[in-house]
C-alpha cells in the first residue's frame, strides 16, 4: 500500500510554495513513498524516554547589545534584486485594486 | 602547500608566479574535469601581488602566504558570484564575505575561483549541479563524490593547493576518499558558518581539503575559532593541528587506543575497500596504537535519521529563495503566491525539490512528532553511542565510503541507493564530532580508497596525530592522477 498519494504531494507542494508539473508530481510520489518506507524503520526503536537532540552543541542564544550600528547600504542591499523601484523590492500587487491605485499588474 | 607558504614568506618564491602557474593548469585541464565554475584570474593575481608586496616591505604575509585555494561555491565571496551551483541563485553577487574566506585571505591565501558542487550541497555524486558534471581525475567516467566534488577533484588534479568544502552528511570526507586526497569535517561550531549558504543548519560543517593531512591541518588552524557573527561557533581555543600531525609522524601512536566499530565492517561492503582499511589498521597497530573492538549499535538508523533532520532544516532554509531579493524570478507572475511557487518550481533542481517536499511533509502538523521528533530522539541515541565508545578509545577508525567512486548515472534513478553512499559518514555529523578522511589505497581499477578517523568533540588533534602517523608509513598521498588531455587552442576558441 502506498504511503503517499499524488493529491497529498500536491498539497505539500502548495505548503512549500513549490509549483510542480504533473510529471513531477508523479515522480515525487514514487520517490517520497520509497523514502518514507525506508525511514519507517525508526519506528522499531523505543525512544519514549529519550530527550530530543536538536543540536550537537548545547548553547544559549546570545543576544547582541541593543545598540544602533551601520547596516548594509541601501544600494548594496538592493543590488541583487530581480526587480526594484526606488528604494524598494518590487513584487506583484498584494492588495486588491479599487481603493486608489491604478489597479495595473506589473508589466 | 607548506613549500609554497615557506618559499613565499622567505622571498624565494613569488606568490604571483605560483598563482599564474595554477591558473595555467586550470586553463589547460578544467574543461576536462569541470571542477571550477568561475575562475577569478585577475583577482587571484591581485591578491598574490599584495602578498609579494608585503614580503618585499618586510611585513608578515601570514602563515598561508601565496597558497592558492579553490573555494566551494557555497561560501559567500564579496563581489564574486556565488550560486551554490544552482539556477535559482545564478547571478548573485554577494555584498559580504564569509568569515572563513576572510580569515584565509588575511592569512595570505589566494582564491583562484569558485568550485563546482551538488546544488545547495545536496548530493553524493556531484551529478546534481545545475552547472554540469565534475569528473574524477583518476577516471573520467567516474563521479568525484559529492557534494564537494569540485573541491576534491581540484585538489587531486593540482588545480589548487587546497580547497574549501562543507560537510553536512559526508560531503567533504566522501569526495576526499573518492578522489584520493585528505579532508576534514571539524567539530560542529569549530568553524564559523557565517557566510556559508545554509542547507541543514545543525549539520553543516565547513572544512578544508588538502593533498596531505598536514595541509588540512594548516588550513584548519586559520579557519577555526569562535566568530561573533555565528552564534553557534564554539568559544574554545584552536588546537595546534600541524604540531599534532608532526607528533604522529615522529613519535608514533604509542598509548593511543583506536576503536574499530563492527557495524562499519558489514557484509556487502566492497572487498577491496575492506582489505585496504584492514591493512591500514595493521599499519596503525605497528605505529604503536592499540586496536580494540567498539560498538555503535544505532548505526543502521543513521541514514534515516539524517534524511529526516536535514530535509526538515533544508525546507526551512530554502524558503528564502522566493524571487524577491536576489536570484531568479519567474516572469509575469500575477500574484505574490504565484511568483513564489513558479520561481521555486522553475529555479530548483530535482534534488532540492525532493528535499524541500520531504522536509515540508515531516514538519507538517500531525506528522511532526512521528517523523521529525522521532528523528531528533534517535539522533540522541546515535550521539550517545559515540560518547560510550569514547570512554573506551581515543579515536575510531572506519572506511570513509563502503564503495569506490561509481560511474555517472549508476545511482541517479534510485535516491535510496544514492543516500547509502553516505552511510559511513553521516553519524559523526549527527553527533557533531570531528572526522578526517585520508587516502589508504587504490582498487585494482585504480580508484582511491579512503580511511576515516573519527575523534571526540573538539578532538581534532587526535585525528591529526593518527593521520600523520599513517601518512609517515605509507605513500598513497604522494600519488598523482594522470593528466587529462589538454584542450587545443581551436577547441578553446569554439
Coordinates of C-alpha atoms in Angstrom, one line a residue:
Chain A
X1 CA 0.0 0.0 0.0
X2 CA 1.4 3.4 -0.9
X3 CA 2.1 5.7 2.0
X4 CA 1.6 8.9 0.0
X5 CA -0.8 9.8 -2.8
X6 CA -0.4 12.4 -5.6
X7 CA -3.1 14.5 -4.1
X8 CA -1.1 14.7 -0.9
X9 CA 2.0 15.6 -2.9
X10 CA 0.1 18.5 -4.5
X11 CA -1.0 19.7 -1.1
X12 CA 2.6 19.6 0.3
X13 CA 3.8 21.4 -2.8
X14 CA 1.3 24.2 -2.1
X15 CA 2.5 24.4 1.5
X16 CA 6.1 24.6 0.3
X17 CA 5.3 27.2 -2.3
X18 CA 6.7 25.0 -5.0
X19 CA 5.0 24.6 -8.3
X20 CA 5.4 21.1 -9.7
X21 CA 4.4 19.8 -13.2
X22 CA 2.1 16.8 -13.4
X23 CA 5.0 14.6 -14.3
X24 CA 7.0 15.9 -11.3
X25 CA 4.0 15.1 -9.0
X26 CA 4.0 11.5 -10.3
X27 CA 7.8 11.1 -9.9
X28 CA 7.8 12.8 -6.5
X29 CA 5.0 10.5 -5.3
X30 CA 7.2 7.5 -6.2
X31 CA 10.3 8.9 -4.6
X32 CA 8.7 10.1 -1.4
X33 CA 6.9 6.8 -1.0
X34 CA 10.2 4.9 -1.1
X35 CA 11.9 7.3 1.3
X36 CA 9.1 7.3 3.8
X37 CA 9.1 3.5 3.6
X38 CA 12.8 3.5 4.4
X39 CA 12.6 5.9 7.3
X40 CA 9.7 4.0 8.9
X41 CA 12.4 1.7 10.3
X42 CA 12.9 4.2 13.0
X43 CA 9.5 3.2 14.5
X44 CA 11.0 0.0 15.8
X45 CA 13.2 1.9 18.3
X46 CA 11.7 2.8 21.6
X47 CA 12.6 6.4 22.3
X48 CA 9.9 7.3 24.8
X49 CA 12.4 8.4 27.4
X50 CA 14.9 10.0 25.1
X51 CA 15.4 13.7 25.1
X52 CA 15.2 15.1 21.5
X53 CA 18.6 16.4 20.3
X54 CA 18.2 19.5 18.1
X55 CA 21.8 20.5 18.1
X56 CA 25.2 18.8 18.6
X57 CA 26.4 21.6 20.8
X58 CA 24.3 23.0 23.6
X59 CA 24.4 26.8 23.6
X60 CA 22.4 29.7 24.9
X61 CA 21.0 32.0 22.3
X62 CA 23.3 35.0 22.8
X63 CA 21.8 38.5 22.3
X64 CA 23.8 41.3 20.9
X65 CA 23.8 44.7 22.7
X66 CA 20.7 46.7 21.8
X67 CA 22.7 49.4 20.1
X68 CA 22.4 51.1 16.7
X69 CA 25.1 50.3 14.2
X70 CA 25.5 51.0 10.5
X71 CA 23.7 48.4 8.3
X72 CA 24.2 47.3 4.7
X73 CA 23.9 50.4 2.5
X74 CA 20.7 50.6 0.5
X75 CA 22.3 50.2 -2.9
X76 CA 24.2 47.1 -1.7
X77 CA 21.1 45.6 -0.2
X78 CA 19.1 46.2 -3.5
X79 CA 21.9 45.3 -5.9
X80 CA 20.8 41.7 -6.4
X81 CA 17.0 42.5 -6.6
X82 CA 15.4 41.0 -9.7
X83 CA 13.0 44.0 -9.8
X84 CA 13.2 47.2 -7.8
X85 CA 11.5 50.6 -7.7
X86 CA 13.2 53.5 -6.0
X87 CA 14.4 52.1 -2.6
X88 CA 12.0 49.1 -2.6
X89 CA 12.0 45.4 -3.8
X90 CA 9.2 45.3 -6.3
X91 CA 6.6 42.5 -6.1
X92 CA 3.2 41.9 -7.8
X93 CA 0.3 43.7 -6.2
X94 CA -0.8 42.1 -2.9
X95 CA -3.8 44.3 -2.0
X96 CA -6.8 44.2 -4.4
X97 CA -7.3 47.3 -6.6
X98 CA -10.3 49.5 -6.1
X99 CA -9.4 51.9 -3.4
X100 CA -7.0 54.2 -5.1
X101 CA -4.0 52.8 -7.0
X102 CA -4.1 52.2 -10.7
X103 CA -5.0 48.5 -10.4
X104 CA -2.5 47.6 -13.1
X105 CA -0.4 44.5 -12.7
X106 CA 3.3 44.6 -13.1
X107 CA 4.5 44.5 -16.7
Chain B
X1 CA 51.3 23.7 0.5
X2 CA 54.0 24.3 3.2
X3 CA 56.6 24.6 0.4
X4 CA 54.6 27.4 -1.2
X5 CA 54.0 29.3 2.0
X6 CA 57.5 28.9 3.3
X7 CA 59.0 29.8 -0.1
X8 CA 56.8 32.9 -0.5
X9 CA 57.4 34.0 3.1
X10 CA 61.2 33.7 2.7
X11 CA 61.0 35.6 -0.6
X12 CA 62.4 32.7 -2.6
X13 CA 59.1 32.2 -4.4
X14 CA 56.8 34.8 -5.8
X15 CA 53.1 34.4 -4.9
X16 CA 52.2 35.8 -8.4
X17 CA 54.2 33.1 -10.1
X18 CA 52.5 30.4 -8.0
X19 CA 49.1 31.8 -8.8
X20 CA 49.9 32.1 -12.5
X21 CA 51.2 28.5 -12.6
X22 CA 47.9 27.2 -11.1
X23 CA 45.8 29.4 -13.3
X24 CA 47.6 27.9 -16.3
X25 CA 46.8 24.4 -15.1
X26 CA 43.2 25.4 -14.7
X27 CA 43.2 26.8 -18.2
X28 CA 44.6 23.5 -19.6
X29 CA 42.7 20.9 -17.6
X30 CA 39.4 22.4 -16.2
X31 CA 37.5 21.8 -19.4
X32 CA 38.1 18.0 -18.9
X33 CA 37.2 18.0 -15.2
X34 CA 34.6 20.7 -14.7
X35 CA 35.9 21.4 -11.2
X36 CA 35.8 25.2 -11.4
X37 CA 32.6 27.2 -12.1
X38 CA 34.3 30.5 -12.0
X39 CA 38.0 31.4 -12.3
X40 CA 38.9 34.8 -10.9
X41 CA 42.3 35.1 -12.6
X42 CA 42.5 38.9 -12.2
X43 CA 41.5 38.8 -8.5
X44 CA 43.9 35.9 -7.8
X45 CA 46.9 37.8 -9.3
X46 CA 45.9 40.9 -7.4
X47 CA 45.8 39.0 -4.1
X48 CA 49.1 37.4 -4.9
X49 CA 50.7 40.7 -5.8
X50 CA 49.6 42.1 -2.4
X51 CA 51.3 39.1 -0.7
X52 CA 54.5 39.8 -2.7
X53 CA 54.4 43.4 -1.7
X54 CA 54.0 42.5 1.9
X55 CA 57.1 40.3 1.7
X56 CA 59.1 42.9 -0.1
X57 CA 58.1 45.5 2.5
X58 CA 59.2 43.2 5.3
X59 CA 55.7 42.7 6.6
X60 CA 54.4 39.2 7.7
X61 CA 52.2 38.0 4.8
X62 CA 50.6 35.3 7.0
X63 CA 51.0 31.6 7.5
X64 CA 49.4 30.7 4.2
X65 CA 51.2 33.3 2.1
X66 CA 50.6 32.7 -1.6
X67 CA 48.7 29.4 -1.1
X68 CA 46.2 29.1 -4.0
X69 CA 42.8 27.8 -3.0
X70 CA 39.6 26.6 -4.7
X71 CA 36.5 27.8 -2.8
X72 CA 33.3 25.7 -2.9
X73 CA 30.6 27.9 -4.4
X74 CA 28.6 27.7 -1.2
X75 CA 31.0 30.2 0.5
X76 CA 29.8 33.7 0.1
X77 CA 32.5 35.8 -1.5
X78 CA 32.3 39.6 -1.7
X79 CA 31.9 40.8 -5.2
X80 CA 32.4 37.3 -6.7
X81 CA 29.3 35.4 -8.0
X82 CA 28.1 32.8 -5.5
X83 CA 25.5 30.4 -6.9
X84 CA 25.7 27.1 -4.9
X85 CA 25.8 25.5 -8.4
X86 CA 22.1 26.3 -8.7
X87 CA 20.0 28.0 -11.3
X88 CA 17.9 29.9 -8.7
X89 CA 20.9 31.8 -7.3
X90 CA 22.5 32.5 -10.7
X91 CA 23.9 36.0 -10.9
X92 CA 24.0 36.6 -7.2
X93 CA 27.0 38.8 -6.3
X94 CA 27.2 38.9 -2.5
X95 CA 27.6 42.2 -0.7
X96 CA 29.6 40.5 2.1
X97 CA 32.3 37.9 2.7
X98 CA 32.2 34.6 4.7
X99 CA 34.2 34.5 7.9
X100 CA 36.2 31.5 6.6
X101 CA 37.3 33.1 3.3
X102 CA 38.0 36.3 5.1
X103 CA 40.3 34.6 7.6
X104 CA 42.1 32.7 4.8
X105 CA 42.6 35.8 2.8
X106 CA 44.1 37.7 5.8
X107 CA 46.4 34.7 6.3
X108 CA 47.8 35.3 2.8
X109 CA 45.9 32.6 0.9
X110 CA 44.9 33.4 -2.7
X111 CA 41.4 32.5 -4.0
X112 CA 41.7 31.1 -7.6
X113 CA 37.9 30.8 -8.1
X114 CA 34.7 29.1 -7.1
X115 CA 34.5 25.3 -7.5
X116 CA 31.6 23.1 -8.5
X117 CA 29.3 21.2 -6.1
X118 CA 26.0 19.5 -5.9
X119 CA 23.2 22.1 -6.0
X120 CA 22.9 23.5 -2.4
X121 CA 25.3 20.8 -1.3
X122 CA 22.6 18.1 -1.8
X123 CA 24.1 15.0 -3.3
X124 CA 26.7 12.3 -3.0
X125 CA 28.0 12.3 -6.6
X126 CA 28.2 15.9 -7.9
X127 CA 25.6 14.9 -10.5
X128 CA 23.1 17.3 -9.1
X129 CA 24.9 20.5 -10.1
X130 CA 22.9 22.8 -12.3
X131 CA 26.2 23.8 -13.8
X132 CA 27.4 20.5 -15.1
X133 CA 29.4 17.4 -14.0
X134 CA 32.7 17.2 -12.2
X135 CA 34.8 14.3 -13.3
X136 CA 37.0 12.2 -11.1
X137 CA 40.6 12.9 -12.1
X138 CA 41.5 9.2 -11.5
X139 CA 38.9 8.1 -14.1
X140 CA 36.9 10.5 -16.1
X141 CA 34.0 8.0 -16.4
X142 CA 33.5 8.1 -12.6
X143 CA 32.0 10.6 -10.2
X144 CA 34.3 12.6 -7.9
X145 CA 31.9 12.1 -5.0
X146 CA 29.7 14.9 -3.6
X147 CA 28.7 17.4 -2.7
X148 CA 32.2 19.0 -2.5
X149 CA 33.2 17.1 -5.7
X150 CA 34.7 20.1 -7.3
X151 CA 36.9 20.8 -4.3
X152 CA 38.2 17.2 -4.1
X153 CA 38.8 16.9 -7.8
X154 CA 40.6 20.3 -8.0
X155 CA 43.0 19.3 -5.2
X156 CA 43.6 15.8 -6.7
X157 CA 44.3 17.3 -10.2
X158 CA 46.5 20.1 -8.7
X159 CA 44.2 22.8 -9.9
X160 CA 44.7 24.4 -6.4
X161 CA 46.9 23.6 -3.4
X162 CA 44.0 23.3 -1.0
X163 CA 40.3 23.8 -1.1
X164 CA 37.2 24.6 1.0
X165 CA 34.2 22.4 1.3
X166 CA 31.2 21.8 3.5
X167 CA 30.1 18.6 5.1
X168 CA 26.5 18.0 6.1
X169 CA 26.4 14.2 5.9
X170 CA 29.8 13.4 4.4
X171 CA 30.3 16.0 1.7
X172 CA 33.9 16.6 2.5
X173 CA 35.1 13.2 3.5
X174 CA 33.3 11.1 0.8
X175 CA 34.7 13.1 -2.2
X176 CA 38.1 13.3 -0.5
X177 CA 38.1 9.4 -0.3
X178 CA 36.9 9.0 -3.8
X179 CA 39.5 11.5 -5.2
X180 CA 42.4 10.3 -3.1
X181 CA 43.0 13.4 -1.1
X182 CA 42.6 14.4 2.6
X183 CA 39.7 16.3 4.0
X184 CA 38.3 17.1 7.4
X185 CA 34.9 17.8 9.0
X186 CA 35.8 19.5 12.3
X187 CA 33.7 19.6 15.4
X188 CA 30.3 21.4 14.9
X189 CA 30.9 25.0 15.7
X190 CA 34.7 24.8 15.4
X191 CA 34.5 26.7 12.1
X192 CA 32.1 29.6 11.6
X193 CA 29.2 29.1 9.3
X194 CA 28.8 32.9 8.7
X195 CA 28.5 33.4 5.0
X196 CA 28.1 29.7 4.2
X197 CA 24.8 29.2 2.4
X198 CA 22.7 27.2 4.8
X199 CA 21.5 23.7 3.8
X200 CA 20.8 22.0 7.2
X201 CA 22.0 24.4 9.9
X202 CA 22.5 21.9 12.7
X203 CA 24.6 19.6 10.5
X204 CA 26.5 21.9 8.2
X205 CA 30.3 21.8 8.9
X206 CA 32.7 23.9 6.8
X207 CA 36.2 22.3 6.5
X208 CA 39.4 22.0 4.4
X209 CA 40.8 19.7 1.7
X210 CA 44.5 19.2 1.1
X211 CA 46.8 16.7 -0.5
X212 CA 48.2 15.7 2.9
X213 CA 46.8 15.8 6.4
X214 CA 49.3 18.5 7.3
X215 CA 47.9 20.7 4.6
X216 CA 44.4 20.1 6.0
X217 CA 45.7 20.9 9.5
X218 CA 47.4 24.2 8.3
X219 CA 44.1 25.4 6.7
X220 CA 42.0 24.4 9.7
X221 CA 44.3 26.4 12.1
X222 CA 43.4 29.5 10.1
X223 CA 39.7 28.7 9.5
X224 CA 38.8 27.6 13.0
X225 CA 37.9 29.7 16.1
X226 CA 35.0 31.5 17.6
X227 CA 33.2 34.1 15.4
X228 CA 30.9 36.7 16.9
X229 CA 28.9 36.6 13.7
X230 CA 27.9 33.0 14.2
X231 CA 26.1 32.3 17.5
X232 CA 26.7 28.5 17.1
X233 CA 30.5 28.8 16.9
X234 CA 32.4 27.4 19.9
X235 CA 34.5 29.7 22.2
X236 CA 37.2 27.1 22.6
X237 CA 40.9 27.7 21.8
X238 CA 42.0 26.4 18.4
X239 CA 44.4 23.4 18.7
X240 CA 47.9 23.1 17.4
X241 CA 46.9 20.9 14.4
X242 CA 50.1 20.9 12.5
X243 CA 52.0 20.0 15.6
X244 CA 49.6 17.1 16.1
X245 CA 50.4 15.9 12.6
X246 CA 54.1 16.2 13.2
X247 CA 53.9 14.4 16.6
X248 CA 52.1 11.5 14.9
X249 CA 54.6 11.4 12.1
X250 CA 57.6 11.5 14.5
X251 CA 56.5 9.8 17.7
X252 CA 54.1 7.2 16.5
X253 CA 50.9 6.2 18.3
X254 CA 52.1 4.5 21.5
X255 CA 49.5 4.7 24.2
X256 CA 46.7 5.5 21.8
X257 CA 43.6 3.3 21.7
X258 CA 41.8 3.1 18.4
X259 CA 38.3 1.7 18.3
X260 CA 37.1 -0.4 15.3
X261 CA 33.3 -0.5 15.2
X262 CA 32.0 -3.8 14.0
X263 CA 28.9 -2.0 12.5
X264 CA 31.1 -0.4 9.9
X265 CA 32.5 -3.7 8.5
X266 CA 29.3 -5.4 7.5
X267 CA 28.9 -7.9 4.7
X268 CA 28.1 -6.1 1.4
X269 CA 30.9 -3.6 1.6
X270 CA 33.4 -3.6 -1.3
X271 CA 36.0 -6.3 -0.7
X272 CA 38.9 -4.2 -1.9
X273 CA 37.9 -1.4 0.4
X274 CA 37.7 -3.7 3.4
X275 CA 41.1 -5.2 2.6
X276 CA 42.7 -1.7 2.2
X277 CA 41.2 -0.5 5.5
X278 CA 42.2 -3.7 7.4
X279 CA 45.7 -3.2 6.1
X280 CA 45.6 0.4 7.3
X281 CA 44.5 -0.8 10.7
X282 CA 47.5 -3.1 10.8
X283 CA 49.8 -0.2 9.9
X284 CA 48.3 1.9 12.8
X285 CA 48.9 -1.1 15.1
X286 CA 52.5 -1.2 14.0
X287 CA 52.7 2.5 14.7
X288 CA 52.0 1.6 18.4
X289 CA 48.3 2.1 18.6
X290 CA 46.2 -0.5 20.5
X291 CA 43.2 -1.6 18.3
X292 CA 40.1 -2.7 20.1
X293 CA 36.6 -3.5 19.0
X294 CA 33.8 -1.0 19.9
X295 CA 30.1 -1.0 19.1
X296 CA 28.0 1.8 17.7
X297 CA 24.7 -0.1 17.8
X298 CA 22.4 2.6 16.3
X299 CA 24.5 3.0 13.1
X300 CA 21.8 1.4 11.0
X301 CA 19.4 4.2 11.8
X302 CA 21.8 7.0 10.9
X303 CA 20.8 7.5 7.3
X304 CA 17.0 7.6 8.0
X305 CA 17.6 10.0 11.0
X306 CA 19.9 12.1 8.9
X307 CA 17.4 12.5 6.0
X308 CA 14.5 13.4 8.2
X309 CA 16.6 16.1 10.0
X310 CA 18.4 17.5 7.0
X311 CA 15.3 17.8 4.9
X312 CA 13.3 19.4 7.6
X313 CA 16.1 22.0 8.1
X314 CA 16.5 22.4 4.3
X315 CA 12.8 23.1 3.7
X316 CA 13.1 25.9 6.2
X317 CA 16.5 27.3 4.9
X318 CA 15.5 27.2 1.3
X319 CA 12.3 29.2 1.9
X320 CA 14.4 32.3 1.3
X321 CA 14.6 31.6 -2.4
X322 CA 11.4 33.3 -3.4
X323 CA 12.4 35.6 -6.3
X324 CA 12.1 38.8 -4.3
X325 CA 15.5 39.9 -3.1
X326 CA 18.0 38.0 -5.2
X327 CA 18.4 35.3 -7.8
X328 CA 16.0 34.1 -10.4
X329 CA 12.4 35.5 -10.7
X330 CA 9.7 33.8 -12.7
X331 CA 8.4 36.2 -15.4
X332 CA 4.9 37.7 -15.5
X333 CA 3.5 36.3 -12.2
X334 CA 0.1 37.8 -11.4
X335 CA 0.3 37.4 -7.7
X336 CA 2.8 37.0 -4.9
X337 CA 1.8 33.4 -4.3
X338 CA 2.3 32.6 -8.0
X339 CA 5.6 34.4 -8.0
X340 CA 7.0 32.3 -5.2
X341 CA 5.7 29.0 -6.4
X342 CA 6.7 29.5 -10.0
X343 CA 10.1 30.9 -9.2
X344 CA 10.9 28.0 -6.9
X345 CA 9.4 25.4 -9.4
X346 CA 11.5 26.8 -12.2
X347 CA 14.6 27.6 -10.2
X348 CA 15.3 24.5 -8.1
X349 CA 16.7 21.2 -9.5
X350 CA 15.1 17.9 -8.7
X351 CA 17.1 17.0 -5.6
X352 CA 16.4 20.3 -3.7
X353 CA 12.7 19.9 -4.7
X354 CA 12.6 16.4 -3.3
X355 CA 14.3 17.5 0.0
X356 CA 12.0 20.6 0.3
X357 CA 9.0 18.3 -0.2
X358 CA 10.2 15.7 2.3
X359 CA 11.1 18.4 4.8
X360 CA 7.7 20.1 4.5
X361 CA 6.0 16.7 4.8
X362 CA 7.8 15.7 8.0
X363 CA 7.3 19.1 9.7
X364 CA 3.5 19.2 9.0
X365 CA 1.1 19.4 11.8
X366 CA 0.1 15.9 12.8
X367 CA 3.3 14.3 11.3
X368 CA 5.9 16.4 13.2
X369 CA 6.3 14.1 16.2
X370 CA 6.1 10.9 14.2
X371 CA 8.9 11.9 11.9
X372 CA 11.0 14.9 12.9
X373 CA 10.5 14.5 16.7
X374 CA 11.3 10.8 16.4
X375 CA 14.5 11.6 14.4
X376 CA 15.7 14.0 17.0
X377 CA 15.3 11.3 19.6
X378 CA 17.2 8.7 17.6
X379 CA 19.9 11.4 16.9
X380 CA 20.5 11.5 20.7
X381 CA 20.9 7.7 20.7
X382 CA 23.4 7.8 17.9
X383 CA 25.4 10.6 19.6
X384 CA 25.3 8.6 22.9
X385 CA 26.8 5.6 21.1
X386 CA 29.9 7.7 20.3
X387 CA 30.1 9.0 23.9
X388 CA 30.1 5.5 25.2
X389 CA 32.7 4.4 22.6
X390 CA 35.0 7.3 23.6
X391 CA 35.1 6.1 27.2
X392 CA 37.0 3.0 25.8
X393 CA 39.0 4.5 23.0
X394 CA 40.7 7.8 21.9
X395 CA 39.6 7.7 18.2
X396 CA 37.5 5.5 15.9
X397 CA 38.8 4.2 12.6
X398 CA 36.5 3.1 9.8
X399 CA 36.3 3.2 6.0
X400 CA 35.1 6.5 4.6
X401 CA 32.9 5.1 2.0
X402 CA 31.7 1.5 1.5
X403 CA 32.2 1.7 -2.2
X404 CA 34.8 3.4 -4.5
X405 CA 33.7 6.1 -6.9
X406 CA 30.8 4.8 -9.1
X407 CA 30.1 5.6 -12.8
X408 CA 28.0 8.5 -13.8
X409 CA 24.3 7.7 -13.8
X410 CA 24.7 4.4 -12.0
X411 CA 22.7 5.5 -8.9
X412 CA 20.8 8.6 -10.2
X413 CA 17.5 6.8 -10.6
X414 CA 17.4 5.5 -7.0
X415 CA 17.6 8.1 -4.3
X416 CA 17.9 5.5 -1.5
X417 CA 20.9 3.8 -3.2
X418 CA 22.5 7.3 -3.6
X419 CA 21.8 8.2 0.1
X420 CA 23.5 5.0 1.2
X421 CA 26.8 6.3 -0.3
X422 CA 27.0 8.4 2.9
X423 CA 26.4 5.5 5.3
X424 CA 29.8 5.7 7.0
X425 CA 29.9 9.5 7.2
X426 CA 26.5 10.7 8.5
X427 CA 26.7 9.6 12.1
X428 CA 29.6 12.0 13.1
X429 CA 27.5 14.9 11.6
X430 CA 24.5 14.0 13.8
X431 CA 26.8 13.9 16.8
X432 CA 28.8 17.0 15.7
X433 CA 32.2 15.3 16.3
X434 CA 35.3 15.7 14.1
X435 CA 36.3 13.2 11.4
X436 CA 39.2 13.1 8.9
X437 CA 39.4 11.2 5.7
X438 CA 42.7 10.3 4.0
X439 CA 43.9 8.1 1.2
X440 CA 44.6 4.5 2.2
X441 CA 45.0 2.7 -1.1
X442 CA 43.6 2.1 -4.6
X443 CA 41.3 -0.5 -6.1
X444 CA 42.6 -2.7 -8.9
X445 CA 40.8 -0.4 -11.3
X446 CA 42.9 2.5 -10.0
X447 CA 40.2 4.3 -7.9
X448 CA 41.2 5.7 -4.5
X449 CA 40.1 4.3 -1.1
X450 CA 39.5 6.4 2.0
X451 CA 40.3 5.9 5.7
X452 CA 38.1 7.7 8.2
X453 CA 39.4 8.7 11.6
X454 CA 36.6 9.9 14.0
X455 CA 37.5 11.8 17.1
X456 CA 35.6 13.0 20.2
X457 CA 34.2 16.6 20.3
X458 CA 37.0 19.1 19.9
X459 CA 39.4 16.2 19.4
X460 CA 40.7 17.3 16.1
X461 CA 44.3 16.9 17.3
X462 CA 43.8 13.2 17.9
X463 CA 42.6 12.7 14.3
X464 CA 45.6 14.6 13.0
X465 CA 48.0 12.7 15.1
X466 CA 46.7 9.4 13.8
X467 CA 46.6 10.8 10.2
X468 CA 50.2 12.0 10.5
X469 CA 51.4 8.6 11.8
X470 CA 49.6 6.8 8.9
X471 CA 51.0 9.1 6.3
X472 CA 54.5 8.7 7.6
X473 CA 54.2 4.9 7.0
X474 CA 52.6 5.0 3.6
X475 CA 52.9 6.8 0.3
X476 CA 49.3 6.8 -1.0
X477 CA 49.1 10.6 -0.6
X478 CA 52.1 11.1 -2.9
X479 CA 50.4 9.5 -5.9
X480 CA 49.0 11.8 -8.6
X481 CA 46.3 11.1 -11.1
X482 CA 47.1 11.1 -14.9
X483 CA 46.8 14.5 -16.5
X484 CA 43.7 14.7 -18.7
X485 CA 44.1 15.6 -22.4
X486 CA 44.8 19.2 -22.9
X487 CA 42.3 21.3 -24.8
X488 CA 43.6 22.5 -28.1
X489 CA 43.6 26.2 -28.9
X490 CA 40.9 25.7 -31.6
X491 CA 38.7 23.8 -29.2
X492 CA 39.1 26.7 -26.7
X493 CA 38.2 29.2 -29.3
X494 CA 35.0 27.5 -30.3

